[in-house]
Coordinates of C-alpha atoms in Angstrom, one line a residue:
X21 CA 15.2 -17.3 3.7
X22 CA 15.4 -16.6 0.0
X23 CA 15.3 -12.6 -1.3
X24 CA 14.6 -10.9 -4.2
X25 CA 17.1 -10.5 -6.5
X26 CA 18.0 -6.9 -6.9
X27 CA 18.9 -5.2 -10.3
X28 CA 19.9 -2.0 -11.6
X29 CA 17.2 -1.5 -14.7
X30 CA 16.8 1.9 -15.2
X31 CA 19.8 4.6 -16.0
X32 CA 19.1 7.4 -13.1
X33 CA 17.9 11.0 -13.8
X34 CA 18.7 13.9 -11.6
X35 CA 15.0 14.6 -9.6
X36 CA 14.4 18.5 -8.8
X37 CA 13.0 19.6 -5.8
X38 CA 9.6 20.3 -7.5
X39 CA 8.4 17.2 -9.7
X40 CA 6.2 18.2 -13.0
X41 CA 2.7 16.8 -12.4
X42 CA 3.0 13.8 -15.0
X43 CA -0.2 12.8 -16.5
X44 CA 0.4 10.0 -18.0
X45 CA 3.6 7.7 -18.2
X46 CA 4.8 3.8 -17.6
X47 CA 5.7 2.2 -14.8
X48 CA 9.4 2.0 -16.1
X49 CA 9.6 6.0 -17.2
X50 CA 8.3 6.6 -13.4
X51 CA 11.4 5.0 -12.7
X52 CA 13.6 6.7 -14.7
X53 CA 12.1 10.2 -13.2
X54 CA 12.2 9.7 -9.9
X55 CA 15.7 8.0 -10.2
X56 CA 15.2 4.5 -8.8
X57 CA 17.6 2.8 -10.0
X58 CA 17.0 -0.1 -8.3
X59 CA 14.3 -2.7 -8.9
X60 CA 13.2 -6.5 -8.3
X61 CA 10.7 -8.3 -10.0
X62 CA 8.2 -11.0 -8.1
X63 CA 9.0 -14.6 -9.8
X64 CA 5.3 -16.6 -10.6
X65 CA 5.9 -20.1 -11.2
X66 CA 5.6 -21.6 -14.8
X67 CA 2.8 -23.9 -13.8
X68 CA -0.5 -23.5 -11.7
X69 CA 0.3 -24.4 -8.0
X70 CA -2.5 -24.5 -5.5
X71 CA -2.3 -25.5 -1.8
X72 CA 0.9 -26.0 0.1
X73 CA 2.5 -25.7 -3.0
X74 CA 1.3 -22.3 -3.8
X75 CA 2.3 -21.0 -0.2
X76 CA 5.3 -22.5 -0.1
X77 CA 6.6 -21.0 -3.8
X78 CA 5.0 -17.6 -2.1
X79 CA 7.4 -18.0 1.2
X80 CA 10.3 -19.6 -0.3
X81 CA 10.9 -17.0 -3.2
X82 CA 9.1 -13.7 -2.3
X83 CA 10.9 -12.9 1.0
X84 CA 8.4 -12.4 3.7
X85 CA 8.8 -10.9 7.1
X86 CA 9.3 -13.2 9.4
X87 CA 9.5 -16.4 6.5
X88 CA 5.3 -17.0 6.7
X89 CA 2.3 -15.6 5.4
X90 CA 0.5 -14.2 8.1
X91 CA -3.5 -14.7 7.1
X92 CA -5.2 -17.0 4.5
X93 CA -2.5 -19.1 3.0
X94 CA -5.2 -21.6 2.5
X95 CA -7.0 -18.2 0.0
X96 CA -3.8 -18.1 -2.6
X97 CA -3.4 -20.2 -5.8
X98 CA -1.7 -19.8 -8.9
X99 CA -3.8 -20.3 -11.8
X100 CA -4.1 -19.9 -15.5
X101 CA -5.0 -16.4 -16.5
X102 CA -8.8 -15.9 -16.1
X103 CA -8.4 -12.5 -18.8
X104 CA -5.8 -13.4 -21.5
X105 CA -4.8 -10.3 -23.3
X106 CA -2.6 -10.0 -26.3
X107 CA -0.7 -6.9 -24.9
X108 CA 0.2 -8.8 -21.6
X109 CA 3.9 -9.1 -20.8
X110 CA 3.7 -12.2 -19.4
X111 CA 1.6 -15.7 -20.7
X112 CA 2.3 -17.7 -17.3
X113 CA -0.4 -18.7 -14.2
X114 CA -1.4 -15.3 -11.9
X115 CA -1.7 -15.2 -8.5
X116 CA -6.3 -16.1 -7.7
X117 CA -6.8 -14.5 -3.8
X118 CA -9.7 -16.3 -2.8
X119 CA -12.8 -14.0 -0.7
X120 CA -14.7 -16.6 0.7
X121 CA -18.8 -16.2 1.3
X122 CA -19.3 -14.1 4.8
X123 CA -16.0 -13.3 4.9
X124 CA -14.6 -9.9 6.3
X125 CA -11.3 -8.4 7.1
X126 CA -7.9 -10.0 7.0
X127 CA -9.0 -12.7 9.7
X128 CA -12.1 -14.4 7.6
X129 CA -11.2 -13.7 4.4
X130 CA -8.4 -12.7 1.4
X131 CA -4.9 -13.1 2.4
X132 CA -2.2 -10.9 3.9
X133 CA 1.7 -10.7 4.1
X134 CA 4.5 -8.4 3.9
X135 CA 7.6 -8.3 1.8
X136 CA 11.3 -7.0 2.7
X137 CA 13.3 -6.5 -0.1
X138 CA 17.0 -6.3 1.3
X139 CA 19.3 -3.7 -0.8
X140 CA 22.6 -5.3 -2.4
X141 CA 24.5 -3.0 -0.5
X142 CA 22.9 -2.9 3.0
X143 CA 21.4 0.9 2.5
X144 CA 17.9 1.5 3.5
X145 CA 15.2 2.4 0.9
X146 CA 13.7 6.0 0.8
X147 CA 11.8 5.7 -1.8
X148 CA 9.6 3.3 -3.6
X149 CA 7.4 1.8 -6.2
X150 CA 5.3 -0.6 -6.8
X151 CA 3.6 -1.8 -9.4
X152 CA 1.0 -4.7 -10.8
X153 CA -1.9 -5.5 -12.5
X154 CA -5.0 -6.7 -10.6
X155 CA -8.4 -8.4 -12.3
X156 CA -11.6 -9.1 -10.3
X157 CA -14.5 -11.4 -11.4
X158 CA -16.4 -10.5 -14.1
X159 CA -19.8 -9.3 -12.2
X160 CA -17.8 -8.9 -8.8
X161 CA -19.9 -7.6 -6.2
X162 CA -18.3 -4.7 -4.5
X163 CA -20.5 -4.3 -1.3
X164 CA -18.8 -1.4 1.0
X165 CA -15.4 -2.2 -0.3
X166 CA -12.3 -3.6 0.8
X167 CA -8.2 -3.5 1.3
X168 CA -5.7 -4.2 -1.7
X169 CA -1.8 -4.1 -1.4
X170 CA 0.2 -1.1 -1.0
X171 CA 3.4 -0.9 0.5
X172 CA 4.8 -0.4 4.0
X173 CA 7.7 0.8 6.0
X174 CA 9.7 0.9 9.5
X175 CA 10.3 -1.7 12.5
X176 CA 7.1 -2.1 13.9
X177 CA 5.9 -5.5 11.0
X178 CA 2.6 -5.5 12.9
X179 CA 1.0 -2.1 13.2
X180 CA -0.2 0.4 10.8
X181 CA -3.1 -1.9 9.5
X182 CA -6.5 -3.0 11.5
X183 CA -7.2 0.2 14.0
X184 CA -3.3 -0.2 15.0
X185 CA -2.5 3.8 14.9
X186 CA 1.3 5.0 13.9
X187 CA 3.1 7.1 15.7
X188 CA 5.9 8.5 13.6
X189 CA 8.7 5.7 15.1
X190 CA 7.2 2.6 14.2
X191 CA 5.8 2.4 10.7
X192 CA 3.8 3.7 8.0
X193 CA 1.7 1.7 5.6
X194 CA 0.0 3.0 2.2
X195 CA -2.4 0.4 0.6
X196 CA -5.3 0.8 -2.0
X197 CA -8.8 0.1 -1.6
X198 CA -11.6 -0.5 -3.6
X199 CA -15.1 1.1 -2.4
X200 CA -18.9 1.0 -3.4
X201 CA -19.0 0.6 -7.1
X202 CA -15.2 -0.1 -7.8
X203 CA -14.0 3.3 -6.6
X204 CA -10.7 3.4 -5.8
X205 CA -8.4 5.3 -3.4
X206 CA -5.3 5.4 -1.6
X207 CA -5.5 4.4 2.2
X208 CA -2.5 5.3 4.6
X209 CA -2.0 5.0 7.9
X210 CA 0.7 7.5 8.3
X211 CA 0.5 11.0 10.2
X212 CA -2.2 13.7 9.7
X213 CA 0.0 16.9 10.3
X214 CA -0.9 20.6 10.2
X215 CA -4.2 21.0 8.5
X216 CA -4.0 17.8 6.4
X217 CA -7.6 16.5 7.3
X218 CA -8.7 20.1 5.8
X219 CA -7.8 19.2 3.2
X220 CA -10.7 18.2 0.2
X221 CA -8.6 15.3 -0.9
X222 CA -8.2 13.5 2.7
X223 CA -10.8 11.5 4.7
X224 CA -9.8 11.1 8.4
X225 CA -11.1 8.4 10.4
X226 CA -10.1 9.0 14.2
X227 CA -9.9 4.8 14.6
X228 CA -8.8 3.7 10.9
X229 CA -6.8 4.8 8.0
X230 CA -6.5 7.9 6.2
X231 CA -8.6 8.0 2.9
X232 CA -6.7 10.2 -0.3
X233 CA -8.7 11.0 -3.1
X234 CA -11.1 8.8 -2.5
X235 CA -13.4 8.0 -5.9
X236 CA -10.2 9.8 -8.4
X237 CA -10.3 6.0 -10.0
X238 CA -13.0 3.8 -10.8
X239 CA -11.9 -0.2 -11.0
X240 CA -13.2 -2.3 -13.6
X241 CA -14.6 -6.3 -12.9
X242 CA -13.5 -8.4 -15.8
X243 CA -10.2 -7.4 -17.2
X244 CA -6.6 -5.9 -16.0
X245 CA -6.3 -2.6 -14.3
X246 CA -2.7 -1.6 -13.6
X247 CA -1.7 0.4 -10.9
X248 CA 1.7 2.0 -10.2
X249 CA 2.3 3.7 -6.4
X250 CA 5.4 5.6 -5.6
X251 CA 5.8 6.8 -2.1
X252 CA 9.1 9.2 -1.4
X253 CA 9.7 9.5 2.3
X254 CA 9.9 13.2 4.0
X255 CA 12.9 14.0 5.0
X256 CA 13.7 16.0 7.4
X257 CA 11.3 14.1 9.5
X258 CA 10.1 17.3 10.8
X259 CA 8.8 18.6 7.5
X260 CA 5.6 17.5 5.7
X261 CA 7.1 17.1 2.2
X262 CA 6.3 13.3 1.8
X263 CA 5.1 12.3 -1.8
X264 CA 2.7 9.7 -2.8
X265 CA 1.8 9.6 -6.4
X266 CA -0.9 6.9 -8.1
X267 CA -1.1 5.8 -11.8
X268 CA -3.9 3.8 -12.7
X269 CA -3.4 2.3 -16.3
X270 CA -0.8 4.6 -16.5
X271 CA -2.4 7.9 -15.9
X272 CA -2.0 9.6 -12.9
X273 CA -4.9 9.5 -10.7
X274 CA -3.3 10.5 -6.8
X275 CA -0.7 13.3 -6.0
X276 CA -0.3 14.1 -2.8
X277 CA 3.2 16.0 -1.5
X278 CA 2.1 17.5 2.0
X279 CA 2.4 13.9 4.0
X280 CA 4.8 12.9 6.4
X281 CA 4.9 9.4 6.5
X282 CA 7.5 8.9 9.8
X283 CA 9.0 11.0 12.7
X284 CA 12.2 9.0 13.1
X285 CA 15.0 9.1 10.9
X286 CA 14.8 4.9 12.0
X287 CA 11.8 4.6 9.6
X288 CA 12.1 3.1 6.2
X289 CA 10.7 1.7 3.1
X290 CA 10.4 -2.5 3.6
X291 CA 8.4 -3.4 0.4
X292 CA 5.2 -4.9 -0.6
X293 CA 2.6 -5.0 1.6
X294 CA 0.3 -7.4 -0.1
X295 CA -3.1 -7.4 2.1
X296 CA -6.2 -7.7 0.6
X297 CA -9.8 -8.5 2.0
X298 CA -13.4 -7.3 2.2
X299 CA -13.9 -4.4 4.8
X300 CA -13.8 -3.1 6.8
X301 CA -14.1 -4.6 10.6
X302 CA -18.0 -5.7 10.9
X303 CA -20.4 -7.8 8.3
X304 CA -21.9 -4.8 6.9
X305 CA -18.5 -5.2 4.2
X306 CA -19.2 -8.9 3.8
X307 CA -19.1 -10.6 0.2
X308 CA -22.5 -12.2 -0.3
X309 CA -21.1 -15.1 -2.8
X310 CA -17.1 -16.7 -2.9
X311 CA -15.3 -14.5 -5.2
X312 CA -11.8 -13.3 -6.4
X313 CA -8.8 -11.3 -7.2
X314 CA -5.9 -11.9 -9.3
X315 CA -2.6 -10.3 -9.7
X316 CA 0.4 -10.2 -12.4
X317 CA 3.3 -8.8 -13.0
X318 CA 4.3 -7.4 -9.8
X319 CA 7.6 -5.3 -9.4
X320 CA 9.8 -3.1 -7.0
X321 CA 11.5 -0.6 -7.9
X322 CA 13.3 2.0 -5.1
X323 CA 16.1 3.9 -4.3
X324 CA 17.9 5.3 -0.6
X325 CA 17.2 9.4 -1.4
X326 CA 13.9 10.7 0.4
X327 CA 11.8 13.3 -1.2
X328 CA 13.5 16.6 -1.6
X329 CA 10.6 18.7 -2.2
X330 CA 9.9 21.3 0.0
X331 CA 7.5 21.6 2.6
X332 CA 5.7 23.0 5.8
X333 CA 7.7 22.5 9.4
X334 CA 5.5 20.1 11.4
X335 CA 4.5 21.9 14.9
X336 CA 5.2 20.5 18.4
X337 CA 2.4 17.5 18.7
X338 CA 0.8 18.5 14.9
X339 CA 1.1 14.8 14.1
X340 CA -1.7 14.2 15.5
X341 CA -5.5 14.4 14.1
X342 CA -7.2 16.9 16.2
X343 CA -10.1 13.7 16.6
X344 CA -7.0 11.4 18.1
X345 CA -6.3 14.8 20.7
X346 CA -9.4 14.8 22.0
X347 CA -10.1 11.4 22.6
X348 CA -6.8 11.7 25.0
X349 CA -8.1 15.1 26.2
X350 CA -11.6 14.2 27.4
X351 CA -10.7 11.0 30.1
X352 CA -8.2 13.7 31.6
X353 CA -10.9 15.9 31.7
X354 CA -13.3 13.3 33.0
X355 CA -11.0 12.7 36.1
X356 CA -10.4 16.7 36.4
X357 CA -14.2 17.2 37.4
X358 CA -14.2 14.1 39.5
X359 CA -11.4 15.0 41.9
X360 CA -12.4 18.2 42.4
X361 CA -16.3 17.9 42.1

């Protein structure tokens, strides 16, 4: 299986263990900052592809777990650039993801794969960022909202999406998401510790994701909205000092530095976690009409040192939302009063 071709692009600065809050800055400075030195670009062909020819140039040349794309190859094509714009870096086709009429969550509709960039030198990534520019159709209809790519780490390739809970040793994932009205947020699945669901910036859902800053962006239909997300692993694993940071069009929109995204030293950064759809898990998210997404310029960039912030000691079993406690709490109790009633 083909890999990305890894490059050193940026000359690495020394990172503090308290970051300035940046409010606006490129893609390529974040870099720089955060001192990954690293990165990999995402090769589009020079002509449109649709097809098997489009999923093949996706699975041949972008690395994928497990050398396939696991749901709607049949929703990718490469075609000519729906929003020309003459400050664009590149001129060639973009990626179209196809939403098909009725269609909800990753098994009716979008597409969804995973990426693992390899390092040159065997080492295991720490931190990372990724960065693209998306476009929706002018007029897109929004409906509840739905699931855009992110990135995602650790051994488990099939959990931390669709309900599938972490649970510190197996994986973390951090995608965006677009919401009534083009709002946008970051969605993790990733552990809640200490009073992190207290917290005004996080939505906990007991079965789902975890919602941060949910509405700080708003994304527009009909032209290019970059984003840039940098996640920096905590480390020790026992402390909460994880950082996620979001630019959209280059200011910063997200900054969260209280997360702890693993439990296990075992748990890395893989790479691009490109999953996008409508919902959601019912027809309440459904698009009414066939629409679309398209995506440019997309680009790795990531080193091997975690975040070195400081942060709060996780306490025994504080991984867990207090909802996800209870619901293991209240069968025990259930068969308590049974045996003895």
């Amino acid at each position: 299986m083909a890999s990305l071709r890894s490059f050193s692009l940026f000359k690495p600065l020394t990172v503090l263990s308290t970051f300035p809050l940046v409010m606006s800055d490129s893609a390529g400075n974040l870099a720089s900052l955060y001192s990954l030195s690293t990165s990999t670009s995402f090769p589009f062909p020079s002509a449109t592809l649709s097809g098997a020819e489009a999923q093949s140039h996706i699975v041949s040349k972008w690395s994928l777990s497990k050398g396939r794309i696991q749901d709607g190859p049949q929703n990718i094509a490469f075609v000519n650039d729906p929003f020309p714009s003459s400050g664009a870096s590149s001129t060639g086709p973009v990626l179209q993801v196809t939403y098909r009429k009725g269609s909800y969550s990753h098994d009716t509709g979008g597409t969804q794969f995973e990426n693992l960039w390899n390092t040159t030198d065997g080492s295991a990534f720490q931190s990372m960022m990724l960065s693209y520019e998306i476009a929706f159709d002018q007029g897109f209809e929004w409906v509840k909202g739905g699931k855009l790519p992110g990135l995602r780490g650790g051994p488990n390739a099939t959990g931390c999406s669709g309900g599938n809970q972490p649970n510190g040793r197996d994986c973390f994932s951090a995608r965006l998401m677009w919401r009534k009205d083009g709002a946008g947020e970051v969605y993790g699945y990733l552990q809640a510790p200490n009073s992190l669901c207290k917290e005004k910036s996080i939505t906990c859902n007991s079965d789902f994701g975890i919602s941060i800053s949910r509405g700080s962006f708003t994304f527009a239909a009909g032209q290019w909205n970059r984003v840039t997300l940098l996640v920096q692993l905590n480390d020790p694993v026992d402390v909460a000092n994880g950082n996620l940071q979001l630019y959209f069009n280059d200011v910063q929109v997200v900054s969260q530095q209280d997360l702890q995204f693993r439990t296990s030293s075992k748990v890395n950064a893989n790479g691009l976690f490109f999953s996008t759809f409508f919902g959601g898990s019912d027809d309440s998210w459904a698009t009414p009409v066939m629409t679309h997404s398209y995506y440019r310029n997309m680009t790795l960039c990531g080193s091997s040192g975690p975040s070195t912030l400081s942060g709060e000691k996780v306490g025994s079993g504080a991984h867990m939302p207090a909802v996800h406690i209870m619901l293991l709490l209240v069968p025990l109790a259930i068969g308590f009063l049974i045996l003895y009633s």
